[in-house]
Short mmCIF file of C-alpha atoms in Angstrom, two decimals:
data_model
loop_
_atom_site.label_atom_id
_atom_site.label_comp_id
_atom_site.label_asym_id
_atom_site.label_seq_id
_atom_site.Cartn_x
_atom_site.Cartn_y
_atom_site.Cartn_z
CA MET A 340 0.00 -0.26 0.03
CA LYS A 341 1.06 3.51 -0.69
CA THR A 342 2.06 5.78 2.48
CA LEU A 343 3.39 9.33 2.59
CA VAL A 344 6.25 9.85 5.01
CA CYS A 345 7.57 13.04 6.29
CA THR A 346 11.20 12.06 6.34
CA THR A 347 12.69 15.50 7.86
CA PRO A 348 11.32 18.87 8.51
CA GLY A 349 10.11 20.29 4.81
CA GLU A 350 10.39 16.86 3.06
CA PHE A 351 7.81 14.31 2.15
CA GLU A 352 8.34 11.00 0.57
CA TYR A 353 5.86 8.53 -1.13
CA GLN A 354 6.74 5.12 0.22
CA GLU A 355 5.44 1.53 -0.25
CA GLY A 356 4.21 0.44 3.19
CA VAL A 357 3.33 -2.92 4.67
CA MET A 358 -0.37 -3.88 4.45
CA PRO A 359 -1.60 -4.10 8.34
CA GLU A 360 -2.78 -7.68 9.31
CA LEU A 361 -5.39 -8.19 11.97
CA THR A 362 -4.18 -8.79 15.39
CA PRO A 363 -5.77 -9.26 18.73
CA GLY A 364 -7.67 -6.23 20.04
CA GLN A 365 -7.02 -4.18 16.79
CA ALA A 366 -9.14 -3.11 13.90
CA ILE A 367 -8.20 -2.24 10.22
CA ILE A 368 -9.67 0.77 8.64
CA LYS A 369 -9.32 1.76 4.95
CA ILE A 370 -8.90 5.40 4.95
CA ASN A 371 -10.89 7.54 2.70
CA ARG A 372 -10.49 11.16 4.16
CA ILE A 373 -7.44 12.64 6.00
CA GLY A 374 -8.07 16.37 7.47
CA ILE A 375 -4.80 18.29 7.61
CA CYS A 376 -4.20 19.44 11.13
CA GLY A 377 -2.04 22.32 12.57
CA THR A 378 -0.07 19.68 14.24
CA ASP A 379 0.65 18.10 10.59
CA LEU A 380 1.79 21.69 9.38
CA HIS A 381 3.94 22.30 12.58
CA ALA A 382 5.46 18.84 11.87
CA PHE A 383 6.31 19.53 8.39
CA GLU A 384 7.80 22.91 9.42
CA GLY A 385 9.84 21.40 12.23
CA THR A 386 8.22 23.29 15.21
CA GLN A 387 6.01 20.34 16.63
CA PRO A 388 6.85 19.38 20.28
CA PHE A 389 6.89 15.59 21.08
CA PHE A 390 7.99 14.91 17.63
CA SER A 391 10.64 12.76 15.63
CA TYR A 392 11.23 11.77 12.16
CA PRO A 393 10.68 10.06 9.85
CA ARG A 394 6.77 9.97 10.60
CA ILE A 395 3.78 9.17 8.77
CA LEU A 396 1.45 12.06 9.63
CA GLY A 397 -2.35 12.32 9.99
CA HIS A 398 -4.86 11.74 12.71
CA GLU A 399 -8.19 13.40 11.47
CA LEU A 400 -9.32 10.53 9.59
CA GLY A 401 -12.46 9.00 8.24
CA GLY A 402 -12.68 5.60 6.59
CA GLU A 403 -14.43 2.06 6.27
CA LEU A 404 -14.14 -0.57 8.94
CA VAL A 405 -12.42 -3.48 7.02
CA ASP A 406 -11.69 -6.24 9.88
CA PHE A 407 -11.72 -5.95 13.62
CA ASP A 408 -11.21 -8.08 16.73
CA ASP A 409 -13.15 -7.45 19.91
CA ALA A 410 -15.26 -4.60 18.98
CA PRO A 411 -18.83 -5.65 19.86
CA GLY A 412 -21.57 -3.68 17.99
CA PHE A 413 -19.25 -2.79 14.98
CA THR A 414 -19.92 -4.41 11.68
CA LYS A 415 -17.35 -4.81 8.59
CA GLY A 416 -17.86 -2.16 5.90
CA GLU A 417 -19.46 0.33 8.12
CA ALA A 418 -17.98 4.12 7.95
CA VAL A 419 -16.22 4.99 11.03
CA THR A 420 -13.43 7.27 12.87
CA PHE A 421 -11.69 6.75 15.75
CA ILE A 422 -9.89 8.41 18.83
CA PRO A 423 -6.31 8.80 17.70
CA TYR A 424 -4.83 8.92 21.40
CA PHE A 425 -3.93 5.74 22.61
CA ASN A 426 -3.81 5.15 26.17
CA ASP A 427 -2.07 2.39 28.56
CA GLY A 428 -5.41 2.10 30.76
CA THR A 429 -3.34 1.81 34.00
CA CYS A 430 -1.65 5.17 34.60
CA ILE A 431 -2.80 7.92 37.08
CA ALA A 432 -4.47 9.75 34.38
CA CYS A 433 -6.26 6.75 32.84
CA ARG A 434 -7.20 5.61 36.39
CA SER A 435 -8.63 9.33 36.94
CA GLY A 436 -10.84 9.14 33.79
CA LYS A 437 -8.38 11.23 31.92
CA PRO A 438 -6.90 8.95 29.22
CA ASN A 439 -6.47 12.03 27.03
CA CYS A 440 -3.41 12.88 29.11
CA CYS A 441 -2.20 9.34 29.79
CA THR A 442 1.32 9.54 30.92
CA ASN A 443 2.32 6.83 28.15
CA ILE A 444 0.13 8.22 25.43
CA LYS A 445 0.90 7.47 21.86
CA VAL A 446 -0.76 9.95 19.44
CA PHE A 447 -1.48 8.65 15.97
CA GLY A 448 0.66 10.48 13.45
CA VAL A 449 2.79 12.35 16.23
CA HIS A 450 4.35 9.66 18.59
CA ILE A 451 3.68 6.72 16.10
CA ASP A 452 3.01 6.52 12.57
CA GLY A 453 -0.38 7.97 11.45
CA GLY A 454 -3.16 8.06 8.98
CA MET A 455 -1.34 9.21 5.69
CA ALA A 456 -1.70 5.69 4.29
CA GLN A 457 -4.27 3.64 2.26
CA TYR A 458 -5.10 1.42 5.36
CA VAL A 459 -4.19 1.44 9.09
CA SER A 460 -4.62 -0.66 12.08
CA VAL A 461 -5.72 1.15 15.43
CA PRO A 462 -6.92 -0.33 18.84
CA SER A 463 -10.52 -1.64 18.64
CA TYR A 464 -11.24 0.38 21.78
CA SER A 465 -10.61 3.62 19.84
CA LEU A 466 -13.37 2.99 17.20
CA ILE A 467 -16.30 5.65 16.75
CA HIS A 468 -19.43 4.70 14.75
CA GLY A 469 -20.06 6.90 11.77
CA GLU A 470 -23.77 7.53 12.70
CA GLY A 471 -24.49 8.48 9.39
CA LEU A 472 -22.11 11.12 8.93
CA SER A 473 -20.42 11.87 5.58
CA ALA A 474 -16.74 10.93 5.06
CA ASP A 475 -15.58 14.73 5.16
CA GLU A 476 -17.58 15.02 8.49
CA LEU A 477 -16.13 11.99 10.05
CA ALA A 478 -12.49 13.25 9.42
CA LEU A 479 -13.43 16.52 10.88
CA VAL A 480 -15.00 15.20 14.31
CA GLU A 481 -11.40 14.90 15.99
CA PRO A 482 -10.52 18.55 15.54
CA LEU A 483 -13.92 19.46 16.72
CA ALA A 484 -13.51 17.23 19.66
CA ILE A 485 -10.38 19.20 20.68
CA GLY A 486 -12.38 22.45 20.81
CA ALA A 487 -15.23 20.65 22.60
CA HIS A 488 -13.01 19.50 25.21
CA GLY A 489 -11.30 22.97 25.94
CA VAL A 490 -14.79 24.50 26.32
CA ARG A 491 -15.56 21.61 28.82
CA ARG A 492 -12.45 22.24 30.66
CA ALA A 493 -13.26 25.89 30.79
CA GLY A 494 -16.70 25.01 32.28
CA VAL A 495 -18.48 27.77 30.16
CA GLN A 496 -21.67 29.18 31.30
CA PRO A 497 -24.65 30.49 29.15
CA GLY A 498 -24.00 34.46 28.74
CA GLU A 499 -20.62 34.83 29.55
CA PHE A 500 -18.09 36.21 27.21
CA VAL A 501 -15.63 33.84 25.83
CA LEU A 502 -12.51 35.09 24.17
CA VAL A 503 -11.17 32.63 21.67
CA VAL A 504 -7.65 33.75 20.19
CA GLY A 505 -6.66 32.15 17.05
CA ALA A 506 -9.33 31.60 14.31
CA GLY A 507 -7.75 28.38 12.57
CA PRO A 508 -9.48 25.23 12.57
CA ILE A 509 -9.19 24.34 16.13
CA GLY A 510 -10.20 28.05 17.20
CA LEU A 511 -13.34 27.78 15.10
CA GLY A 512 -14.37 24.44 16.71
CA ILE A 513 -13.84 26.19 20.25
CA MET A 514 -16.10 29.11 19.07
CA GLU A 515 -18.78 26.68 17.95
CA PHE A 516 -18.84 24.74 21.14
CA ALA A 517 -18.80 27.85 23.08
CA ARG A 518 -21.72 29.04 21.29
CA ILE A 519 -23.34 25.90 21.71
CA ALA A 520 -22.86 26.33 25.50
CA GLY A 521 -24.73 29.43 25.32
CA ALA A 522 -21.68 31.83 25.54
CA GLN A 523 -21.22 35.33 23.94
CA VAL A 524 -18.05 34.57 21.65
CA ILE A 525 -15.41 37.02 20.79
CA ALA A 526 -12.89 36.06 17.98
CA MET A 527 -9.52 37.43 18.04
CA ASP A 528 -6.76 37.08 15.22
CA ILE A 529 -4.38 39.03 13.20
CA ASN A 530 -5.76 37.51 9.80
CA GLN A 531 -8.66 39.54 8.57
CA ASN A 532 -9.97 36.83 6.40
CA ARG A 533 -10.38 34.50 9.07
CA LEU A 534 -12.31 36.93 11.01
CA ASP A 535 -14.45 37.58 8.20
CA PHE A 536 -15.11 33.72 7.99
CA CYS A 537 -16.12 33.72 11.85
CA LYS A 538 -18.59 36.60 11.05
CA ASP A 539 -19.89 35.25 7.62
CA LYS A 540 -20.04 31.50 8.43
CA LEU A 541 -20.05 30.93 12.11
CA LYS A 542 -22.20 34.13 12.85
CA VAL A 543 -19.55 35.35 15.73
CA HIS A 544 -20.88 38.89 16.29
CA HIS A 545 -17.67 40.11 17.99
CA THR A 546 -14.16 39.95 16.21
CA ILE A 547 -11.04 41.80 16.93
CA ASN A 548 -8.17 42.18 14.82
CA ALA A 549 -5.29 42.43 17.20
CA ALA A 550 -2.88 43.52 14.28
CA THR A 551 -4.92 46.65 13.32
CA HIS A 552 -7.07 47.76 16.37
CA ASP A 553 -6.59 48.33 20.12
CA ALA A 554 -7.55 44.95 21.45
CA ASP A 555 -7.91 45.90 25.19
CA ALA A 556 -10.09 48.88 24.37
CA MET A 557 -12.33 46.77 22.06
CA LEU A 558 -12.73 44.11 24.88
CA ARG A 559 -13.45 46.90 27.37
CA GLN A 560 -16.27 48.08 24.95
CA ILE A 561 -17.81 44.56 24.10
CA THR A 562 -17.93 43.55 27.87
CA ASN A 563 -18.83 46.75 29.45
CA ASN A 564 -15.45 47.10 30.89
CA ASP A 565 -15.67 43.56 32.46
CA TYR A 566 -13.28 41.68 30.26
CA PRO A 567 -14.04 38.03 29.33
CA THR A 568 -14.62 35.56 31.94
CA VAL A 569 -13.10 32.81 29.89
CA VAL A 570 -10.19 33.18 27.54
CA ILE A 571 -8.92 30.17 25.30
CA ASP A 572 -5.95 30.36 23.22
CA ALA A 573 -5.81 28.47 20.08
CA THR A 574 -2.88 29.79 18.37
CA GLY A 575 0.29 28.01 19.83
CA SER A 576 1.93 31.60 19.63
CA LEU A 577 4.16 32.64 22.63
CA LYS A 578 3.24 36.16 21.68
CA ALA A 579 -0.30 35.65 21.65
CA ILE A 580 -0.48 33.57 24.68
CA THR A 581 1.51 35.96 26.76
CA ASN A 582 -0.78 38.95 25.64
CA ALA A 583 -3.97 37.40 26.66
CA PHE A 584 -3.12 37.30 30.21
CA GLN A 585 -4.05 40.96 30.30
CA TYR A 586 -7.46 40.15 28.76
CA MET A 587 -8.91 38.20 31.59
CA ALA A 588 -11.79 39.34 33.90
CA HIS A 589 -11.35 38.92 37.48
CA GLY A 590 -12.16 35.44 38.61
CA ALA A 591 -11.64 34.30 34.87
CA ARG A 592 -10.30 30.91 33.53
CA TYR A 593 -7.68 30.90 30.88
CA VAL A 594 -7.39 27.75 28.92
CA LEU A 595 -4.42 26.77 26.65
CA VAL A 596 -5.35 24.68 23.88
CA GLY A 597 -2.75 25.87 21.52
CA LEU A 598 0.83 24.40 22.17
CA GLN A 599 4.28 26.02 21.62
CA LYS A 600 7.72 24.88 22.68
CA GLY A 601 9.03 27.44 25.08
CA GLU A 602 8.41 28.79 28.32
CA ILE A 603 5.65 30.97 29.52
CA SER A 604 6.01 34.05 31.75
CA PHE A 605 3.49 36.40 33.28
CA SER A 606 2.95 38.96 36.12
CA HIS A 607 2.29 37.12 39.20
CA PRO A 608 0.58 40.17 40.95
CA GLU A 609 -1.68 40.81 37.83
CA PHE A 610 -2.53 37.15 37.81
CA HIS A 611 -2.96 36.73 41.61
CA LYS A 612 -5.15 39.79 41.86
CA ARG A 613 -7.59 38.12 39.61
CA GLU A 614 -7.71 35.16 41.34
CA ALA A 615 -7.49 33.38 37.90
CA THR A 616 -7.32 30.01 36.68
CA LEU A 617 -4.85 28.78 34.14
CA MET A 618 -5.37 25.28 32.68
CA SER A 619 -4.19 23.31 29.88
CA SER A 620 -6.53 21.29 27.67
CA ARG A 621 -5.14 18.17 25.71
CA ASN A 622 -6.66 15.92 23.25
CA ALA A 623 -10.23 15.06 23.74
CA THR A 624 -12.19 12.34 25.34
CA ARG A 625 -14.79 9.95 24.06
CA ALA A 626 -17.73 11.96 25.56
CA ASP A 627 -16.25 15.09 23.46
CA PHE A 628 -16.50 12.87 20.52
CA GLU A 629 -19.90 11.93 21.23
CA HIS A 630 -20.81 15.49 21.99
CA VAL A 631 -19.65 16.37 18.61
CA ILE A 632 -21.21 13.76 16.69
CA ALA A 633 -24.55 14.53 18.27
CA SER A 634 -24.17 18.41 17.70
CA MET A 635 -23.27 17.57 13.96
CA LYS A 636 -26.44 15.36 13.74
CA LYS A 637 -28.55 18.13 15.06
CA GLY A 638 -27.47 20.58 12.74
CA LEU A 639 -25.83 22.90 15.37
CA VAL A 640 -22.46 22.80 13.59
CA ASP A 641 -21.42 22.14 10.00
CA PRO A 642 -17.91 21.68 9.82
CA THR A 643 -17.77 21.30 6.25
CA ASN A 644 -17.87 25.14 5.94
CA TYR A 645 -14.17 24.89 7.09
CA ILE A 646 -12.98 23.04 3.89
CA THR A 647 -11.09 25.38 1.70
CA HIS A 648 -8.98 23.00 0.02
CA ARG A 649 -9.27 19.66 -1.52
CA VAL A 650 -6.49 17.38 -3.13
CA LYS A 651 -6.01 13.74 -3.84
CA PHE A 652 -3.72 11.64 -1.91
CA ASP A 653 -1.14 11.67 -4.74
CA GLU A 654 -1.22 15.34 -4.93
CA VAL A 655 -0.40 15.97 -1.13
CA LYS A 656 3.30 15.93 -1.57
CA ASP A 657 3.30 18.89 -4.16
CA ASN A 658 0.54 21.02 -2.34
CA PHE A 659 1.48 20.64 1.45
CA ALA A 660 3.84 23.47 1.59
CA SER A 661 1.56 25.84 0.16
CA TRP A 662 -0.80 25.31 3.08
CA LEU A 663 1.64 26.92 5.43
CA ASP A 664 1.38 30.28 3.64
CA PRO A 665 -1.42 32.52 4.87
CA LYS A 666 -1.84 34.18 1.50
CA ASN A 667 -3.39 30.97 0.24
CA GLY A 668 -6.21 31.10 2.72
CA VAL A 669 -6.31 27.83 3.95
CA ILE A 670 -8.46 26.93 6.80
CA LYS A 671 -9.12 23.38 6.39
CA ALA A 672 -7.38 21.17 3.61
CA MET A 673 -8.90 17.70 2.98
CA VAL A 674 -7.31 14.91 1.25
CA GLU A 675 -9.32 12.20 -0.49
CA LEU A 676 -8.47 8.57 -1.09
#
């Protein structure tokens, strides 16, 4: 079977891979959709933490269940996706109901080879029923689950102002699920085209271009000088993460969904006087995947809006580098097999 390997930063190579054979506790999936994630882009440019090369990228996937062992309720040939964070089931995080941050976690396409291949083998416990969703939709469940998990971590309540910094695909998902939770969403970015997308497609009423406007003044105006009670970063930019500490209301929660390699510093007095809460949000849980699928089936979110670029598997190598250029307006690139 054909695979696409990121051999070193900036380099892809199509290779012949070995067809997976069914083993105990595993399932084999024929891949038909691959969503391109920020993690994939960062890995390609060499800025992704927890990463080594060579690596087959890809963890936003939809496909057809070819064969399986120990997967009650599933049938061969059905459309599926899966939770691409494989946990050991025994560590302190797993025993505490947080398999998404297992101490020995293996993220598909990050710690181990992923889904840029015609067939993959995954643990049967990770399977998710397609529930009648399209191939595109199934490949978009995982990034939306990341956003849903961040919103759940924040404990978003109806009516409160939620500032989402970063209007990429993960940020868009955060906005969607903050809206579903009843929040008043504020989108902040430095890319006006993405902010226009938030207004036009996601119906986000409040947008702030931090590159061209006084973000602090606009936040005070929008929130009647209260500032947002929830701030969620989806940029992975150290500058953006640091700046957002000043945007918190007193008593606010700040959730870091985006990830960058360095250290974070902030004013202890400013943070302390707010009695603020700082949290990270890693991956997602089955409950988040189920929330996303239910929301999609109810029509509360339509992630196919995010797809701006579409290529065949054989075209990925020649197109991938262009998706890093903001001028090309990529929100979500989708690969078809």
